[in-house]
Coordinates of C-alpha atoms in Angstrom, one line a residue:
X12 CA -32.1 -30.3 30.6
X13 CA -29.6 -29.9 33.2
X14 CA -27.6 -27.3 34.8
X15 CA -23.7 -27.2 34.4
X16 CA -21.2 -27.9 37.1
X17 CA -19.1 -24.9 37.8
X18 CA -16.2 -24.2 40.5
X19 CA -17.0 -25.6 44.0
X20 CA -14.7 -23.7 46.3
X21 CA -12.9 -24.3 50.0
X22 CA -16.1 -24.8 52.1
X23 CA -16.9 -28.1 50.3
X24 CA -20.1 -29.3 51.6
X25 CA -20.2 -27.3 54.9
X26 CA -23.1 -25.6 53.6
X27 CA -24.9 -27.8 51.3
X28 CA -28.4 -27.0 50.4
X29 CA -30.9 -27.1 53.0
X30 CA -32.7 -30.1 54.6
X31 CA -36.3 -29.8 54.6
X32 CA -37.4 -30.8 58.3
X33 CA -34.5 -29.5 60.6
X34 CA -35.6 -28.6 64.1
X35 CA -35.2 -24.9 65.2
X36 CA -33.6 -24.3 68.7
X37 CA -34.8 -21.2 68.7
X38 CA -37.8 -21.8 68.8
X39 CA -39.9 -19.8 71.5
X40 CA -37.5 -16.9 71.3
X41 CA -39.0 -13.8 69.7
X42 CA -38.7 -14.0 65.2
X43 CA -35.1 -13.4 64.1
X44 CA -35.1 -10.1 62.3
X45 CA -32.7 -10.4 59.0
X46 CA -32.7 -7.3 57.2
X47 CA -32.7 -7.4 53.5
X48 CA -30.6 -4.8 51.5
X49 CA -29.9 -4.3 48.1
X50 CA -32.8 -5.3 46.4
X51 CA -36.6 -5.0 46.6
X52 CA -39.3 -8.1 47.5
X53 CA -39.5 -8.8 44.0
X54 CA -35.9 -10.0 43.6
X55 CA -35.9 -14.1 43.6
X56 CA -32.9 -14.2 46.3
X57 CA -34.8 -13.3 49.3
X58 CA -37.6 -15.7 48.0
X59 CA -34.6 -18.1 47.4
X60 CA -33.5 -17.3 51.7
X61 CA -36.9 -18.0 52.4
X62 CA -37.8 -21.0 51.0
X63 CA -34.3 -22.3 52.6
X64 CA -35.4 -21.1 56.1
X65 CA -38.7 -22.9 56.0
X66 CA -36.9 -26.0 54.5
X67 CA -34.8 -25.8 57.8
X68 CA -37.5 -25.7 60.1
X69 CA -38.0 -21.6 60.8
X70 CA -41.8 -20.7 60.1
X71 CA -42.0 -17.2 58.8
X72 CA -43.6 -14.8 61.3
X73 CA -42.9 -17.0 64.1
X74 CA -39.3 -17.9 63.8
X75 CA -37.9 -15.2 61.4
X76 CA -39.2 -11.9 59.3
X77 CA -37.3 -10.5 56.5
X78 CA -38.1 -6.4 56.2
X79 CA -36.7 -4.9 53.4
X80 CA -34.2 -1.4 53.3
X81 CA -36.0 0.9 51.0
X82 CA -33.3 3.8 51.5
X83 CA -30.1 4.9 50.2
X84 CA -26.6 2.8 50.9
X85 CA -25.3 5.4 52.9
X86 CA -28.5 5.7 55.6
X87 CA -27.7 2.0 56.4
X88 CA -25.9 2.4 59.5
X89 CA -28.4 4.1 61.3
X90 CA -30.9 1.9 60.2
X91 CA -28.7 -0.6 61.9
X92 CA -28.3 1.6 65.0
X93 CA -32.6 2.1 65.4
X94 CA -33.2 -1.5 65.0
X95 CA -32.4 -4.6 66.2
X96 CA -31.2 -6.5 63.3
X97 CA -30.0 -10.2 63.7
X98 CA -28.8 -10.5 60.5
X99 CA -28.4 -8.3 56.9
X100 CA -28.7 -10.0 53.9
X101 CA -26.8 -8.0 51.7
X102 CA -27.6 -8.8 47.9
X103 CA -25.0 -7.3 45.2
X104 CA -21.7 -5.6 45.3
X105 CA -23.0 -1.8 46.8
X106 CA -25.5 -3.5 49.6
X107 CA -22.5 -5.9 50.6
X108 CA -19.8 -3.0 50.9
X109 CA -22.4 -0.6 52.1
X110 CA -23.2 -3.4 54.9
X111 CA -19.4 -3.8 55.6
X112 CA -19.0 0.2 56.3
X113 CA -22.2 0.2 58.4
X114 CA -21.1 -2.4 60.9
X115 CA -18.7 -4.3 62.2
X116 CA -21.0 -6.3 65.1
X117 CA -24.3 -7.4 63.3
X118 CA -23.7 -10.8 61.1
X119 CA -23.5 -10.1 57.3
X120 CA -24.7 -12.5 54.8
X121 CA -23.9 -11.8 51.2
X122 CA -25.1 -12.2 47.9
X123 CA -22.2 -10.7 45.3
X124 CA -22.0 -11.8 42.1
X125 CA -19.9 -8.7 41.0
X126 CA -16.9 -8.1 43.8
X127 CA -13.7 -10.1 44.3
X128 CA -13.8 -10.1 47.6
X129 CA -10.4 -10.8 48.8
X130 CA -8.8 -8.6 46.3
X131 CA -11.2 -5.9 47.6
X132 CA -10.3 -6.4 51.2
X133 CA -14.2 -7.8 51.7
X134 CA -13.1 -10.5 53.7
X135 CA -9.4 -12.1 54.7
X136 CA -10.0 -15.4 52.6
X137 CA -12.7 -17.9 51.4
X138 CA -11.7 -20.3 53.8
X139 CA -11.5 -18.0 57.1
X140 CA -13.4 -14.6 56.0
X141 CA -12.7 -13.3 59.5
X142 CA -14.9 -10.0 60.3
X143 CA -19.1 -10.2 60.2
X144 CA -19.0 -11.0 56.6
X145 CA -19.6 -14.0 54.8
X146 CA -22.0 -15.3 52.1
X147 CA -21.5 -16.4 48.3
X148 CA -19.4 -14.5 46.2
X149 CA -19.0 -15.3 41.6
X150 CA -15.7 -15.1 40.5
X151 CA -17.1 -13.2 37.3
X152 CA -13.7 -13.0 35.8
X153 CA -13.3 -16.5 35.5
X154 CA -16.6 -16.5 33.7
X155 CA -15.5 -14.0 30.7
X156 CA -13.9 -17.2 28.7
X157 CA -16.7 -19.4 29.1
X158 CA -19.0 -15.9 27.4
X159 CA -16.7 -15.3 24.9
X160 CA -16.8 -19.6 24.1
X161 CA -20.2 -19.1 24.0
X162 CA -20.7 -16.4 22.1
X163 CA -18.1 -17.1 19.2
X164 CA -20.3 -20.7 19.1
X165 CA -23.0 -18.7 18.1
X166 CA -21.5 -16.5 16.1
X167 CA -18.2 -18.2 14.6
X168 CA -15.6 -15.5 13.9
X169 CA -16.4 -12.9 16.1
X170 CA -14.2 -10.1 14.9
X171 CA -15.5 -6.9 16.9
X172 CA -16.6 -7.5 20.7
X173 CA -18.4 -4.8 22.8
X174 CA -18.4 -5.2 26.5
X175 CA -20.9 -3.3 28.5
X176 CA -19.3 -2.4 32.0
X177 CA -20.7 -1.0 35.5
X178 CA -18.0 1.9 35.8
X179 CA -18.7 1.6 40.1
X180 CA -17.8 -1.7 40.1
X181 CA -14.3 -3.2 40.3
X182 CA -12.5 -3.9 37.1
X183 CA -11.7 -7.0 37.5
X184 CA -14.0 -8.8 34.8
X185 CA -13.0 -5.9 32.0
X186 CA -9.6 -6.6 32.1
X187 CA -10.4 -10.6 32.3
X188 CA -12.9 -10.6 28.9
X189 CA -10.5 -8.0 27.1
X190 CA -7.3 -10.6 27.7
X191 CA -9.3 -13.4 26.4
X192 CA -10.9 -11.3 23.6
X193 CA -7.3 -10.4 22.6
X194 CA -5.8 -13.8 22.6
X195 CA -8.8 -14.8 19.9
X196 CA -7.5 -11.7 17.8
X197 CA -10.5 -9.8 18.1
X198 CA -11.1 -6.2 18.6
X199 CA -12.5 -5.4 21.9
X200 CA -14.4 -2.2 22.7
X201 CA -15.3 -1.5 26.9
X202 CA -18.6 0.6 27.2
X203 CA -19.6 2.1 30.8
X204 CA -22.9 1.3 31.3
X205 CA -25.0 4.8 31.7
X206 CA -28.8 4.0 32.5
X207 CA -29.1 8.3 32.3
X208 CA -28.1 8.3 28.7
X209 CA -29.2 5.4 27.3
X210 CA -29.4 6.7 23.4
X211 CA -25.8 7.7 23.3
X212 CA -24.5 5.2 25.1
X213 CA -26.8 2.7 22.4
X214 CA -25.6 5.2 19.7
X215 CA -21.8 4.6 20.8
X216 CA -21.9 0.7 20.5
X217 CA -23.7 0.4 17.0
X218 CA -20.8 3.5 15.7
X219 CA -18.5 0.6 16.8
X220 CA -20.2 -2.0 14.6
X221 CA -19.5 -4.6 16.8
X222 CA -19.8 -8.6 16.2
X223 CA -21.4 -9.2 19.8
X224 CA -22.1 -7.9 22.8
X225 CA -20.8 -8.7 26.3
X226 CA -22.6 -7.5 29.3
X227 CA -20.9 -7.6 33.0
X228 CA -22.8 -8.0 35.7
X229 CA -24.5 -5.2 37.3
X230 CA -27.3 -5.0 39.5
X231 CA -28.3 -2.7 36.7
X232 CA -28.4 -4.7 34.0
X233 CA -31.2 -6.8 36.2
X234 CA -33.5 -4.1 36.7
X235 CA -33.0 -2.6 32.8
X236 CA -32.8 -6.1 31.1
X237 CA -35.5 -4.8 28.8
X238 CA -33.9 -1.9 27.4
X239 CA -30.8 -3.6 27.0
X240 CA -32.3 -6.9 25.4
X241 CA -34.2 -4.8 23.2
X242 CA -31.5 -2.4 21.9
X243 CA -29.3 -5.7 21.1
X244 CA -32.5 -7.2 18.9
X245 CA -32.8 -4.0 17.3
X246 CA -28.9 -3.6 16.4
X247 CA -28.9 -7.6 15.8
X248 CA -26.4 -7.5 18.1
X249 CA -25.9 -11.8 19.7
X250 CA -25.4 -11.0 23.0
X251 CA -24.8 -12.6 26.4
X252 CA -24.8 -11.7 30.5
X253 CA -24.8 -13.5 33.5
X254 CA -28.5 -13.2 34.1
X255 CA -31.4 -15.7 33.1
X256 CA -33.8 -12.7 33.1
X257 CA -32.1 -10.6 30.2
X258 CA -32.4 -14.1 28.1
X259 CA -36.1 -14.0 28.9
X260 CA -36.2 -10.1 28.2
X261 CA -34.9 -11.1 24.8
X262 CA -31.1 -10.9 25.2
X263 CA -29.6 -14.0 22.8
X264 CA -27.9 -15.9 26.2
X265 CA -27.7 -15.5 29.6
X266 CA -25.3 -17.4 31.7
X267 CA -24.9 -17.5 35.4
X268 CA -26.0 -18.3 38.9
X269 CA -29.6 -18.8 39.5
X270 CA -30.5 -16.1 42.2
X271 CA -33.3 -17.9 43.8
X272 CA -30.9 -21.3 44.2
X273 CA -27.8 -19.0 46.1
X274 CA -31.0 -17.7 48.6
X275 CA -31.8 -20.5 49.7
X276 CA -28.5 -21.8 50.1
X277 CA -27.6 -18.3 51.7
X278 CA -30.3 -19.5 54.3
X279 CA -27.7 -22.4 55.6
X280 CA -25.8 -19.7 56.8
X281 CA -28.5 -17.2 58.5
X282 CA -28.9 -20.5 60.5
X283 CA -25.9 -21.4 61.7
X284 CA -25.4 -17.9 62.6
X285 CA -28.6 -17.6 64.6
X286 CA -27.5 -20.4 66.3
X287 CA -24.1 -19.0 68.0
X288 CA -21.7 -19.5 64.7
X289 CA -19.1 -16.4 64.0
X290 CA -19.6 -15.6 60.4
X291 CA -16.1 -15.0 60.2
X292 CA -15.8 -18.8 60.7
X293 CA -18.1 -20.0 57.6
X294 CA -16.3 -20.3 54.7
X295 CA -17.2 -17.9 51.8
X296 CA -18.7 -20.2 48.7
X297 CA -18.7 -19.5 45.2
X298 CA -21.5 -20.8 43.2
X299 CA -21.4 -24.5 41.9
X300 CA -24.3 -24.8 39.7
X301 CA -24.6 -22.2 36.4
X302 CA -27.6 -22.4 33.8
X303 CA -27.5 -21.2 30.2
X304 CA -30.4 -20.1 28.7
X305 CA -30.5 -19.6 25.0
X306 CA -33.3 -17.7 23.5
X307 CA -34.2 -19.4 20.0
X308 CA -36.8 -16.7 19.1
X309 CA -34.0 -14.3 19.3
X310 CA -31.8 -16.4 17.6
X311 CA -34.2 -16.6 14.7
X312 CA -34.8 -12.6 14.5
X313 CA -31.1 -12.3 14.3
X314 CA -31.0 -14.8 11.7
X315 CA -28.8 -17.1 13.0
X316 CA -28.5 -20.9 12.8
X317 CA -27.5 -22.6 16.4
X318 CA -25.1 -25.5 16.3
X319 CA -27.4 -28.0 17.8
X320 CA -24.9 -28.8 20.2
X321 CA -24.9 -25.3 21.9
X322 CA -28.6 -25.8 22.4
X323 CA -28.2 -29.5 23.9
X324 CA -26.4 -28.0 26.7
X325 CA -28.9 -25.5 27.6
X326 CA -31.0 -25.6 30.7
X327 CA -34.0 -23.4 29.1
X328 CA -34.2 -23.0 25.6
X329 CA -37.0 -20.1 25.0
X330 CA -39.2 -20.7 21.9

């Protein structure tokens, strides 16, 4: 099955994905260091970086390493200070801003599927980011009609819609789904996500009896997919969120970015940077290719009956 087109932005095909075979200049010169933050080594975007990297030529060890930042957001900057850093590569919206406050010299690369950046004041615009900073942001608010489409296609006549929400994220995406919620007449409920007090924040959704279940993205969400997939079986809640792993925790849909795919392409622009480019030159990307994944076990524990033309759209169907 194939993965769906989405919004190709400004930079075009400046940094398309990368070539397998590309000659290193720099090779000779001691490994680039490119610090990752924001996630641990289990996380498929720095897999995604450095699978791009050895498609371009860089041999890891010899040509590039990629230690991780175990510590807090706010211990960043002298992190930054103590080492020589070539590059961060800054994965979701805290690493990205936390990389932004820690320097303005070292190159940024981001990986933010939850900030607007311009909005925000993360970078000038797509096309000219200006500053250290520059990467692949999601426009996630342009992504609430497409959940709601797909969750009413699931469940026709959604009447009661629950969004689950990072409160320390921007609000962007709340007040996007909630519009389009409206327009379709249904009653929509915003829930801020509380991974501290997850029974009465599970108690508070199933008091509101809802229809289905929205979940923002939140680098949260990824590391507690479980809990949340399994609390939406148990409710028989249909559900939906940007990531493919909640589908495969269980969760009803996921669509979204694969984070392994914007890695690699993140890698197209750890090399140009390496190689003298300003990163507030490369145009800022937005995704082009989104998967669904439909989990038809889940589907079937919930009782429902998919139209057979949601599931021919699919990328993964899990049965």
């Amino acid at each position: 099955m194939r993965r769906r087109d989405f919004i190709a932005v400004t930079a075009g095909t400046l940094l398309a994905a990368p070539v397998a075979g590309r000659a290193v200049p720099r090779a000779g010169a001691s490994p680039a260091t490119i610090l990752v933050v924001g996630v641990g080594p289990q996380n498929l975007a720095p897999q995604g970086l450095r699978q791009g990297l050895t498609e371009l030529g860089y041999a890891e060890g010899r040509d590039f390493a990629t230690p991780f930042f175990p510590g807090e957001m706010a211990a960043l900057m002298p992190e930054l200070e103590r080492q020589r850093i070539d590059v961060v590569f800054a994965v979701a919206s805290k690493a990205v801003i936390a990389a932004r406050r820690a320097t303005r010299t070292v190159p940024v690369v981001a990986v933010d599927l939850e900030t607007e950046p311009v909005s925000e004041g993360i970078i000038r615009s797509f096309a000219r980011p200006g500053g250290n900073l520059t990467g692949l942001f999601l426009d996630q608010s342009a992504l609430a009609a497409k959940w709601l489409q797909l969750v009413t296609e699931a469940v026709p006549g959604v009447s009661r819609l629950a969004v689950l929400r990072d409160p320390n994220l921007g609000s962007g995406p709340w007040w996007a789904i909630e519009a389009v919620a409206r327009e379709s007449k249904a009653e929509v409920r915003g829930f801020d996500l509380d991974m501290g007090a997850l029974d009465r924040l599970f108690a508070a959704i199933a008091d509101f009896n809802p229809t289905a279940l929205v979940i923002l993205s939140s680098p949260q969400v990824v590391m507690n997919s479980m809990a949340l997939a399994g609390f939406a079986l148990k409710a028989r809640l249909p559900s939906i969120t940007l990531f493919r792993v909640y589908a495969e925790a269980g969760g009803l849909m996921s669509y979204g970015p694969d984070p392994y795919l914007l890695g690699r392409q993140a890698a197209a622009y750890v090399d140009r940077i390496l190689n003298g480019a300003r990163p507030g030159d490369l145009p800022v990307q937005q995704p082009t290719k989104l998967e669904l994944i439909v989990n038809l076990r889940t589907a079937r524990a919930l009782g429902l009956a998919l139209p057979s033309s949601l599931l021919a759209r699919a990328d993964k169907v899990i049965e």
